PDB file of C-alpha atoms and ligand atoms in Angstrom:
ATOM      1  CA  UNK A 270      -8.291 -18.563  19.133  1.00 74.00           C
ATOM      2  CA  UNK A 271     -11.838 -17.804  20.475  1.00 81.00           C
ATOM      3  CA  UNK A 272     -10.652 -15.473  23.299  1.00 87.00           C
ATOM      4  CA  UNK A 273      -8.405 -13.500  21.055  1.00 86.00           C
ATOM      5  CA  UNK A 274     -11.381 -13.110  18.559  1.00 86.00           C
ATOM      6  CA  UNK A 275     -13.763 -12.006  21.208  1.00 89.00           C
ATOM      7  CA  UNK A 276     -11.191  -9.436  22.549  1.00 91.00           C
ATOM      8  CA  UNK A 277     -10.679  -8.116  18.957  1.00 90.00           C
ATOM      9  CA  UNK A 278     -14.462  -7.839  18.508  1.00 89.00           C
ATOM     10  CA  UNK A 279     -14.938  -5.973  21.777  1.00 92.00           C
ATOM     11  CA  UNK A 280     -12.152  -3.707  21.128  1.00 92.00           C
ATOM     12  CA  UNK A 281     -13.779  -2.900  17.674  1.00 90.00           C
ATOM     13  CA  UNK A 282     -17.104  -2.228  19.306  1.00 90.00           C
ATOM     14  CA  UNK A 283     -15.597  -0.184  22.030  1.00 92.00           C
ATOM     15  CA  UNK A 284     -13.824   1.961  19.344  1.00 91.00           C
ATOM     16  CA  UNK A 285     -17.044   2.337  17.348  1.00 88.00           C
ATOM     17  CA  UNK A 286     -18.926   3.232  20.358  1.00 89.00           C
ATOM     18  CA  UNK A 287     -16.559   5.789  22.099  1.00 91.00           C
ATOM     19  CA  UNK A 288     -14.479   7.320  18.990  1.00 92.00           C
ATOM     20  CA  UNK A 289     -17.618   9.299  18.001  1.00 91.00           C
ATOM     21  CA  UNK A 290     -18.407  10.512  21.556  1.00 91.00           C
ATOM     22  CA  UNK A 291     -14.977  11.602  21.984  1.00 90.00           C
ATOM     23  CA  UNK A 292     -14.415  13.281  18.585  1.00 92.00           C
ATOM     24  CA  UNK A 293     -17.857  15.076  18.505  1.00 90.00           C
ATOM     25  CA  UNK A 294     -17.406  16.463  21.980  1.00 89.00           C
ATOM     26  CA  UNK A 295     -13.870  17.715  22.037  1.00 87.00           C
ATOM     27  CA  UNK A 296     -13.146  21.365  21.346  1.00 87.00           C
ATOM     28  CA  UNK A 297      -9.656  20.654  20.198  1.00 92.00           C
ATOM     29  CA  UNK A 298     -11.138  19.299  16.938  1.00 92.00           C
ATOM     30  CA  UNK A 299     -12.181  22.798  15.867  1.00 91.00           C
ATOM     31  CA  UNK A 300      -8.326  23.889  16.182  1.00 92.00           C
ATOM     32  CA  UNK A 301      -6.938  20.852  15.022  1.00 95.00           C
ATOM     33  CA  UNK A 302      -9.112  19.516  11.992  1.00 95.00           C
ATOM     34  CA  UNK A 303      -6.611  17.453  10.210  1.00 95.00           C
ATOM     35  CA  UNK A 304      -5.662  15.523  13.558  1.00 95.00           C
ATOM     36  CA  UNK A 305      -9.423  15.012  14.072  1.00 95.00           C
ATOM     37  CA  UNK A 306      -9.792  13.636  10.509  1.00 95.00           C
ATOM     38  CA  UNK A 307      -6.826  11.444  11.134  1.00 95.00           C
ATOM     39  CA  UNK A 308      -8.294  10.199  14.376  1.00 94.00           C
ATOM     40  CA  UNK A 309     -11.635   9.405  12.564  1.00 94.00           C
ATOM     41  CA  UNK A 310      -9.681   7.278  10.077  1.00 92.00           C
ATOM     42  CA  UNK A 311      -7.834   5.465  12.761  1.00 93.00           C
ATOM     43  CA  UNK A 312     -11.091   4.709  14.377  1.00 92.00           C
ATOM     44  CA  UNK A 313     -12.496   3.340  11.088  1.00 89.00           C
ATOM     45  CA  UNK A 314      -9.421   1.169  10.550  1.00 88.00           C
ATOM     46  CA  UNK A 315      -9.265  -0.302  14.108  1.00 89.00           C
ATOM     47  CA  UNK A 316     -13.144  -0.880  14.116  1.00 88.00           C
ATOM     48  CA  UNK A 317     -13.172  -2.649  10.696  1.00 83.00           C
ATOM     49  CA  UNK A 318     -10.105  -4.472  11.092  1.00 84.00           C
ATOM     50  CA  UNK A 319     -10.724  -5.508  14.628  1.00 87.00           C
ATOM     51  CA  UNK A 320     -14.211  -6.619  14.003  1.00 85.00           C
ATOM     52  CA  UNK A 321     -13.588  -8.605  10.752  1.00 82.00           C
ATOM     53  CA  UNK A 322     -10.408 -10.385  12.276  1.00 84.00           C
ATOM     54  CA  UNK A 323     -12.288 -10.998  15.464  1.00 86.00           C
ATOM     55  CA  UNK A 324     -15.253 -12.729  13.675  1.00 83.00           C
ATOM     56  CA  UNK A 325     -12.698 -14.769  11.477  1.00 80.00           C
ATOM     57  CA  UNK A 326     -10.947 -15.819  14.614  1.00 80.00           C
ATOM     58  CA  UNK A 327     -14.100 -17.004  16.074  1.00 80.00           C
ATOM     59  CA  UNK A 328     -15.234 -18.858  12.998  1.00 77.00           C
ATOM     60  CA  UNK A 329     -12.041 -20.474  12.330  1.00 74.00           C
ATOM     61  CA  UNK A 330     -11.545 -21.728  16.043  1.00 72.00           C
ATOM     62  CA  UNK A 331     -13.454 -24.950  15.748  1.00 63.00           C
ATOM     63  CA  UNK A 332     -11.002 -26.192  12.954  1.00 59.00           C
ATOM     64  CA  UNK A 333      -7.551 -27.304  13.507  1.00 57.00           C
ATOM     65  CA  UNK A 334      -4.827 -24.899  12.530  1.00 52.00           C
ATOM     66  CA  UNK A 335      -3.277 -27.210   9.906  1.00 54.00           C
ATOM     67  CA  UNK A 336      -6.914 -27.114   8.073  1.00 58.00           C
ATOM     68  CA  UNK A 337      -8.534 -23.955   9.258  1.00 55.00           C
ATOM     69  CA  UNK A 338     -11.519 -24.279   6.861  1.00 55.00           C
ATOM     70  CA  UNK A 339     -12.083 -27.934   8.280  1.00 55.00           C
ATOM     71  CA  UNK A 340     -14.612 -28.703   5.808  1.00 51.00           C
ATOM     72  CA  UNK A 341     -14.174 -32.416   6.062  1.00 53.00           C
ATOM     73  CA  UNK A 342     -14.657 -32.443   9.922  1.00 59.00           C
ATOM     74  CA  UNK A 343     -17.552 -30.232  10.273  1.00 62.00           C
ATOM     75  CA  UNK A 344     -20.409 -30.151   7.852  1.00 59.00           C
ATOM     76  CA  UNK A 345     -21.118 -26.440   8.869  1.00 65.00           C
ATOM     77  CA  UNK A 346     -17.777 -25.114   9.063  1.00 67.00           C
ATOM     78  CA  UNK A 347     -17.228 -24.225   5.323  1.00 64.00           C
ATOM     79  CA  UNK A 348     -20.561 -22.754   5.392  1.00 67.00           C
ATOM     80  CA  UNK A 349     -19.814 -20.575   8.328  1.00 70.00           C
ATOM     81  CA  UNK A 350     -16.651 -19.444   6.780  1.00 71.00           C
ATOM     82  CA  UNK A 351     -18.200 -18.767   3.623  1.00 68.00           C
ATOM     83  CA  UNK A 352     -20.726 -16.689   5.259  1.00 72.00           C
ATOM     84  CA  UNK A 353     -17.891 -14.683   6.926  1.00 74.00           C
ATOM     85  CA  UNK A 354     -16.270 -13.968   3.637  1.00 70.00           C
ATOM     86  CA  UNK A 355     -19.477 -12.944   1.945  1.00 70.00           C
ATOM     87  CA  UNK A 356     -20.141 -10.620   4.903  1.00 77.00           C
ATOM     88  CA  UNK A 357     -16.564  -9.216   4.473  1.00 74.00           C
ATOM     89  CA  UNK A 358     -17.139  -8.848   0.607  1.00 66.00           C
ATOM     90  CA  UNK A 359     -20.780  -7.182   1.083  1.00 69.00           C
ATOM     91  CA  UNK A 360     -19.216  -4.703   3.301  1.00 74.00           C
ATOM     92  CA  UNK A 361     -16.487  -3.865   1.137  1.00 70.00           C
ATOM     93  CA  UNK A 362     -18.941  -3.571  -2.012  1.00 62.00           C
ATOM     94  CA  UNK A 363     -21.292  -1.406   0.156  1.00 68.00           C
ATOM     95  CA  UNK A 364     -18.672   1.068   1.057  1.00 67.00           C
ATOM     96  CA  UNK A 365     -17.591   1.520  -2.345  1.00 66.00           C
ATOM     97  CA  UNK A 366     -16.685   5.047  -3.020  1.00 64.00           C
ATOM     98  CA  UNK A 367     -19.016   6.933  -5.368  1.00 65.00           C
ATOM     99  CA  UNK A 368     -17.471  10.194  -6.764  1.00 58.00           C
ATOM    100  CA  UNK A 369     -20.118  12.927  -7.186  1.00 58.00           C
ATOM    101  CA  UNK A 370     -21.724  13.045 -10.733  1.00 55.00           C
ATOM    102  CA  UNK A 371     -21.680  16.716 -10.639  1.00 56.00           C
ATOM    103  CA  UNK A 372     -17.943  16.547 -10.560  1.00 61.00           C
ATOM    104  CA  UNK A 373     -17.991  14.281 -13.749  1.00 64.00           C
ATOM    105  CA  UNK A 374     -19.911  16.992 -15.554  1.00 60.00           C
ATOM    106  CA  UNK A 375     -17.855  20.048 -14.199  1.00 63.00           C
ATOM    107  CA  UNK A 376     -14.606  18.155 -15.216  1.00 63.00           C
ATOM    108  CA  UNK A 377     -16.031  17.302 -18.694  1.00 65.00           C
ATOM    109  CA  UNK A 378     -16.768  20.891 -19.123  1.00 60.00           C
ATOM    110  CA  UNK A 379     -13.300  21.993 -18.011  1.00 61.00           C
ATOM    111  CA  UNK A 380     -11.702  19.523 -20.358  1.00 62.00           C
ATOM    112  CA  UNK A 381     -13.339  20.786 -23.359  1.00 62.00           C
ATOM    113  CA  UNK A 382     -12.571  24.375 -22.509  1.00 58.00           C
ATOM    114  CA  UNK A 383     -16.077  25.282 -22.311  1.00 56.00           C
ATOM    115  CA  UNK A 384     -15.205  27.804 -19.195  1.00 61.00           C
ATOM    116  CA  UNK A 385     -12.496  30.436 -19.486  1.00 66.00           C
ATOM    117  CA  UNK A 386      -9.698  29.300 -17.489  1.00 72.00           C
ATOM    118  CA  UNK A 387      -6.472  30.662 -15.908  1.00 75.00           C
ATOM    119  CA  UNK A 388      -3.769  29.231 -13.984  1.00 77.00           C
ATOM    120  CA  UNK A 389      -3.297  30.878 -10.425  1.00 73.00           C
ATOM    121  CA  UNK A 390      -0.266  29.459  -8.486  1.00 70.00           C
ATOM    122  CA  UNK A 391      -0.184  26.311 -10.691  1.00 73.00           C
ATOM    123  CA  UNK A 392      -3.875  25.541 -10.218  1.00 78.00           C
ATOM    124  CA  UNK A 393      -6.206  25.537 -13.032  1.00 81.00           C
ATOM    125  CA  UNK A 394      -9.025  27.924 -12.301  1.00 86.00           C
ATOM    126  CA  UNK A 395     -12.168  28.122 -14.318  1.00 86.00           C
ATOM    127  CA  UNK A 396     -14.775  30.996 -14.256  1.00 86.00           C
ATOM    128  CA  UNK A 397     -18.279  29.754 -15.058  1.00 85.00           C
ATOM    129  CA  UNK A 398     -21.021  32.490 -16.036  1.00 86.00           C
ATOM    130  CA  UNK A 399     -23.313  32.430 -13.129  1.00 85.00           C
ATOM    131  CA  UNK A 400     -24.739  35.091 -11.003  1.00 86.00           C
ATOM    132  CA  UNK A 401     -24.901  32.970  -7.433  1.00 86.00           C
ATOM    133  CA  UNK A 402     -21.852  32.616  -5.270  1.00 88.00           C
ATOM    134  CA  UNK A 403     -20.076  29.258  -6.296  1.00 88.00           C
ATOM    135  CA  UNK A 404     -16.803  27.874  -5.747  1.00 91.00           C
ATOM    136  CA  UNK A 405     -15.749  24.330  -5.731  1.00 89.00           C
ATOM    137  CA  UNK A 406     -12.718  21.922  -6.276  1.00 89.00           C
ATOM    138  CA  UNK A 407     -12.825  19.398  -8.913  1.00 85.00           C
ATOM    139  CA  UNK A 408     -10.503  16.450  -8.098  1.00 82.00           C
ATOM    140  CA  UNK A 409      -8.734  14.470 -10.935  1.00 77.00           C
ATOM    141  CA  UNK A 410      -5.913  14.939 -13.369  1.00 74.00           C
ATOM    142  CA  UNK A 411      -7.972  17.386 -15.399  1.00 71.00           C
ATOM    143  CA  UNK A 412      -9.562  18.953 -12.399  1.00 75.00           C
ATOM    144  CA  UNK A 413      -9.079  22.268 -10.842  1.00 84.00           C
ATOM    145  CA  UNK A 414     -10.951  24.967  -9.140  1.00 90.00           C
ATOM    146  CA  UNK A 415     -14.243  26.226 -10.418  1.00 88.00           C
ATOM    147  CA  UNK A 416     -15.570  29.772  -9.247  1.00 90.00           C
ATOM    148  CA  UNK A 417     -18.688  31.654 -10.521  1.00 89.00           C
ATOM    149  CA  UNK A 418     -18.596  34.845 -12.154  1.00 90.00           C
ATOM    150  CA  UNK A 419     -21.069  36.091  -9.599  1.00 92.00           C
ATOM    151  CA  UNK A 420     -18.817  35.245  -6.611  1.00 93.00           C
ATOM    152  CA  UNK A 421     -15.520  36.484  -8.443  1.00 91.00           C
ATOM    153  CA  UNK A 422     -17.045  39.949  -9.097  1.00 93.00           C
ATOM    154  CA  UNK A 423     -18.096  40.335  -5.417  1.00 95.00           C
ATOM    155  CA  UNK A 424     -14.601  39.456  -4.046  1.00 94.00           C
ATOM    156  CA  UNK A 425     -11.660  41.654  -3.479  1.00 94.00           C
ATOM    157  CA  UNK A 426      -8.480  40.296  -4.849  1.00 91.00           C
ATOM    158  CA  UNK A 427      -6.978  38.883  -1.610  1.00 93.00           C
ATOM    159  CA  UNK A 428     -10.364  37.242  -1.178  1.00 95.00           C
ATOM    160  CA  UNK A 429     -10.390  35.612  -4.419  1.00 93.00           C
ATOM    161  CA  UNK A 430      -6.874  34.330  -3.880  1.00 92.00           C
ATOM    162  CA  UNK A 431      -8.334  33.002  -0.394  1.00 95.00           C
ATOM    163  CA  UNK A 432     -11.125  31.144  -2.085  1.00 95.00           C
ATOM    164  CA  UNK A 433      -8.504  29.799  -4.460  1.00 93.00           C
ATOM    165  CA  UNK A 434      -6.144  28.596  -1.786  1.00 94.00           C
ATOM    166  CA  UNK A 435      -9.155  27.112   0.135  1.00 95.00           C
ATOM    167  CA  UNK A 436     -10.447  25.030  -2.840  1.00 94.00           C
ATOM    168  CA  UNK A 437      -6.776  23.978  -3.675  1.00 93.00           C
ATOM    169  CA  UNK A 438      -6.295  22.774  -0.249  1.00 95.00           C
ATOM    170  CA  UNK A 439      -9.237  20.496  -0.852  1.00 94.00           C
ATOM    171  CA  UNK A 440      -7.480  19.138  -3.751  1.00 92.00           C
ATOM    172  CA  UNK A 441      -4.223  18.779  -2.390  1.00 91.00           C
ATOM    173  CA  UNK A 442      -5.347  17.156   0.877  1.00 94.00           C
ATOM    174  CA  UNK A 443      -7.763  14.783  -1.193  1.00 92.00           C
ATOM    175  CA  UNK A 444     -11.018  16.073   0.972  1.00 94.00           C
ATOM    176  CA  UNK A 445     -13.267  14.643  -1.804  1.00 90.00           C
ATOM    177  CA  UNK A 446     -11.984  11.182  -1.279  1.00 89.00           C
ATOM    178  CA  UNK A 447     -12.135  11.495   2.404  1.00 92.00           C
ATOM    179  CA  UNK A 448     -15.729  12.863   2.446  1.00 93.00           C
ATOM    180  CA  UNK A 449     -16.813  10.226  -0.133  1.00 90.00           C
ATOM    181  CA  UNK A 450     -15.549   7.293   2.065  1.00 89.00           C
ATOM    182  CA  UNK A 451     -17.116   8.685   5.323  1.00 91.00           C
ATOM    183  CA  UNK A 452     -20.556   9.200   3.201  1.00 91.00           C
ATOM    184  CA  UNK A 453     -20.206   5.790   1.827  1.00 89.00           C
ATOM    185  CA  UNK A 454     -19.618   4.164   5.323  1.00 88.00           C
ATOM    186  CA  UNK A 455     -22.604   6.108   6.484  1.00 88.00           C
ATOM    187  CA  UNK A 456     -24.701   4.801   3.526  1.00 87.00           C
ATOM    188  CA  UNK A 457     -23.485   1.173   4.157  1.00 84.00           C
ATOM    189  CA  UNK A 458     -24.159   1.041   7.965  1.00 82.00           C
ATOM    190  CA  UNK A 459     -26.416   3.918   8.874  1.00 85.00           C
ATOM    191  CA  UNK A 460     -27.577   2.005  12.139  1.00 86.00           C
ATOM    192  CA  UNK A 461     -23.824   2.045  13.494  1.00 82.00           C
ATOM    193  CA  UNK A 462     -24.272   5.068  15.917  1.00 76.00           C
ATOM    194  CA  UNK A 463     -21.073   6.863  14.835  1.00 85.00           C
ATOM    195  CA  UNK A 464     -21.337   6.467  11.021  1.00 89.00           C
ATOM    196  CA  UNK A 465     -23.675   9.448  10.821  1.00 90.00           C
ATOM    197  CA  UNK A 466     -21.688  11.640  13.207  1.00 92.00           C
ATOM    198  CA  UNK A 467     -18.399  10.682  11.371  1.00 94.00           C
ATOM    199  CA  UNK A 468     -19.935  11.769   7.982  1.00 94.00           C
ATOM    200  CA  UNK A 469     -21.269  15.097   9.437  1.00 93.00           C
ATOM    201  CA  UNK A 470     -18.014  15.830  11.103  1.00 95.00           C
ATOM    202  CA  UNK A 471     -15.786  15.134   8.178  1.00 96.00           C
ATOM    203  CA  UNK A 472     -17.783  17.585   6.119  1.00 95.00           C
ATOM    204  CA  UNK A 473     -17.203  20.345   8.472  1.00 95.00           C
ATOM    205  CA  UNK A 474     -13.460  19.280   9.505  1.00 97.00           C
ATOM    206  CA  UNK A 475     -12.432  19.432   5.640  1.00 97.00           C
ATOM    207  CA  UNK A 476     -13.638  22.952   5.548  1.00 96.00           C
ATOM    208  CA  UNK A 477     -11.605  23.999   8.710  1.00 97.00           C
ATOM    209  CA  UNK A 478      -8.571  22.212   7.300  1.00 97.00           C
ATOM    210  CA  UNK A 479      -8.902  24.085   3.931  1.00 97.00           C
ATOM    211  CA  UNK A 480      -9.623  27.459   5.645  1.00 97.00           C
ATOM    212  CA  UNK A 481      -6.253  26.801   7.855  1.00 97.00           C
ATOM    213  CA  UNK A 482      -4.231  26.127   4.584  1.00 97.00           C
ATOM    214  CA  UNK A 483      -5.647  29.210   2.956  1.00 96.00           C
ATOM    215  CA  UNK A 484      -5.020  31.340   6.026  1.00 97.00           C
ATOM    216  CA  UNK A 485      -1.375  30.199   5.915  1.00 96.00           C
ATOM    217  CA  UNK A 486      -1.130  31.414   2.308  1.00 94.00           C
ATOM    218  CA  UNK A 487      -2.949  34.783   2.359  1.00 94.00           C
ATOM    219  CA  UNK A 488      -3.831  35.353   6.059  1.00 96.00           C
ATOM    220  CA  UNK A 489      -6.745  34.607   8.179  1.00 97.00           C
ATOM    221  CA  UNK A 490      -8.463  37.916   7.558  1.00 97.00           C
ATOM    222  CA  UNK A 491      -8.738  37.469   3.912  1.00 97.00           C
ATOM    223  CA  UNK A 492     -10.061  34.007   4.348  1.00 97.00           C
ATOM    224  CA  UNK A 493     -12.625  35.267   7.017  1.00 97.00           C
ATOM    225  CA  UNK A 494     -13.931  37.929   4.625  1.00 97.00           C
ATOM    226  CA  UNK A 495     -14.082  35.641   1.731  1.00 96.00           C
ATOM    227  CA  UNK A 496     -16.175  32.985   3.725  1.00 96.00           C
ATOM    228  CA  UNK A 497     -18.525  35.620   4.756  1.00 95.00           C
ATOM    229  CA  UNK A 498     -18.930  36.823   1.085  1.00 94.00           C
ATOM    230  CA  UNK A 499     -19.130  33.458  -0.432  1.00 92.00           C
ATOM    231  CA  UNK A 500     -21.958  32.385   2.210  1.00 90.00           C
ATOM    232  CA  UNK A 501     -23.409  34.953   4.077  1.00 85.00           C
ATOM    233  CA  UNK A 502     -26.323  32.922   5.533  1.00 89.00           C
ATOM    234  CA  UNK A 503     -25.180  29.331   6.628  1.00 92.00           C
ATOM    235  CA  UNK A 504     -24.328  28.443  10.373  1.00 94.00           C
ATOM    236  CA  UNK A 505     -21.245  26.727   9.143  1.00 94.00           C
ATOM    237  CA  UNK A 506     -19.947  29.830   7.555  1.00 94.00           C
ATOM    238  CA  UNK A 507     -20.511  31.773  10.593  1.00 95.00           C
ATOM    239  CA  UNK A 508     -18.644  29.277  12.609  1.00 94.00           C
ATOM    240  CA  UNK A 509     -15.622  29.080  10.169  1.00 96.00           C
ATOM    241  CA  UNK A 510     -15.639  32.908  10.116  1.00 95.00           C
ATOM    242  CA  UNK A 511     -15.507  33.075  14.035  1.00 95.00           C
ATOM    243  CA  UNK A 512     -12.721  30.628  14.070  1.00 94.00           C
ATOM    244  CA  UNK A 513     -10.663  32.736  11.767  1.00 94.00           C
ATOM    245  CA  UNK A 514     -11.036  35.918  14.043  1.00 90.00           C
TER     246      UNK A 514
HETATM  247 ZN1   ZN B   9     -14.434  24.034   1.182  1.00 74.68          ZN
END
């Protein structure tokens, strides 16, 4: 039991240390963002499950299997198990997903019909009056895609379709949840070396994945132009545009 536990913890630690190094230094992640996102998820599952199971094995090892909690035999055993269970519960609570409050406000506005909206390819697209370039995906049953009038005015038709296809991909591939989980883990265990790298990578990889989905729909060139119109200044937009050429 103790050996199994130690092996599991060692395996979990190896994954937590090595996965961020491999995944942040591999060029293939730029071309295969969805595979990279899957690899990050696997690393989290193996890391967390391995660590929790390993600790549980070690803690339970000094009690007989027929009475794993062995409270009668060892005065500290029940306490140890309690601490382990509490630690797991604390981790789960700390890692709870917090949806963005701005999404709630936008969803409420869409539900009340505050913004004029139309359906493009089965997706609810709302246009809000604002001069600055803004496009975002609002997850949820009454969600959809939000585009500012300022951005819509600057885009050609195929570029607007590219923006809508990009935001729809965020919705269909549940990117808001993926990013929320990565950011919650970063908040819960900021001292774990890979947590910050994972949150940063996840935010970039979901943009690449959404660009790829949009490119399959409207072509890479329209997506590339739309990215540069929507965001002419950021380094991420420059990288997104260059990987689409
Ligand atoms: Zn995006």
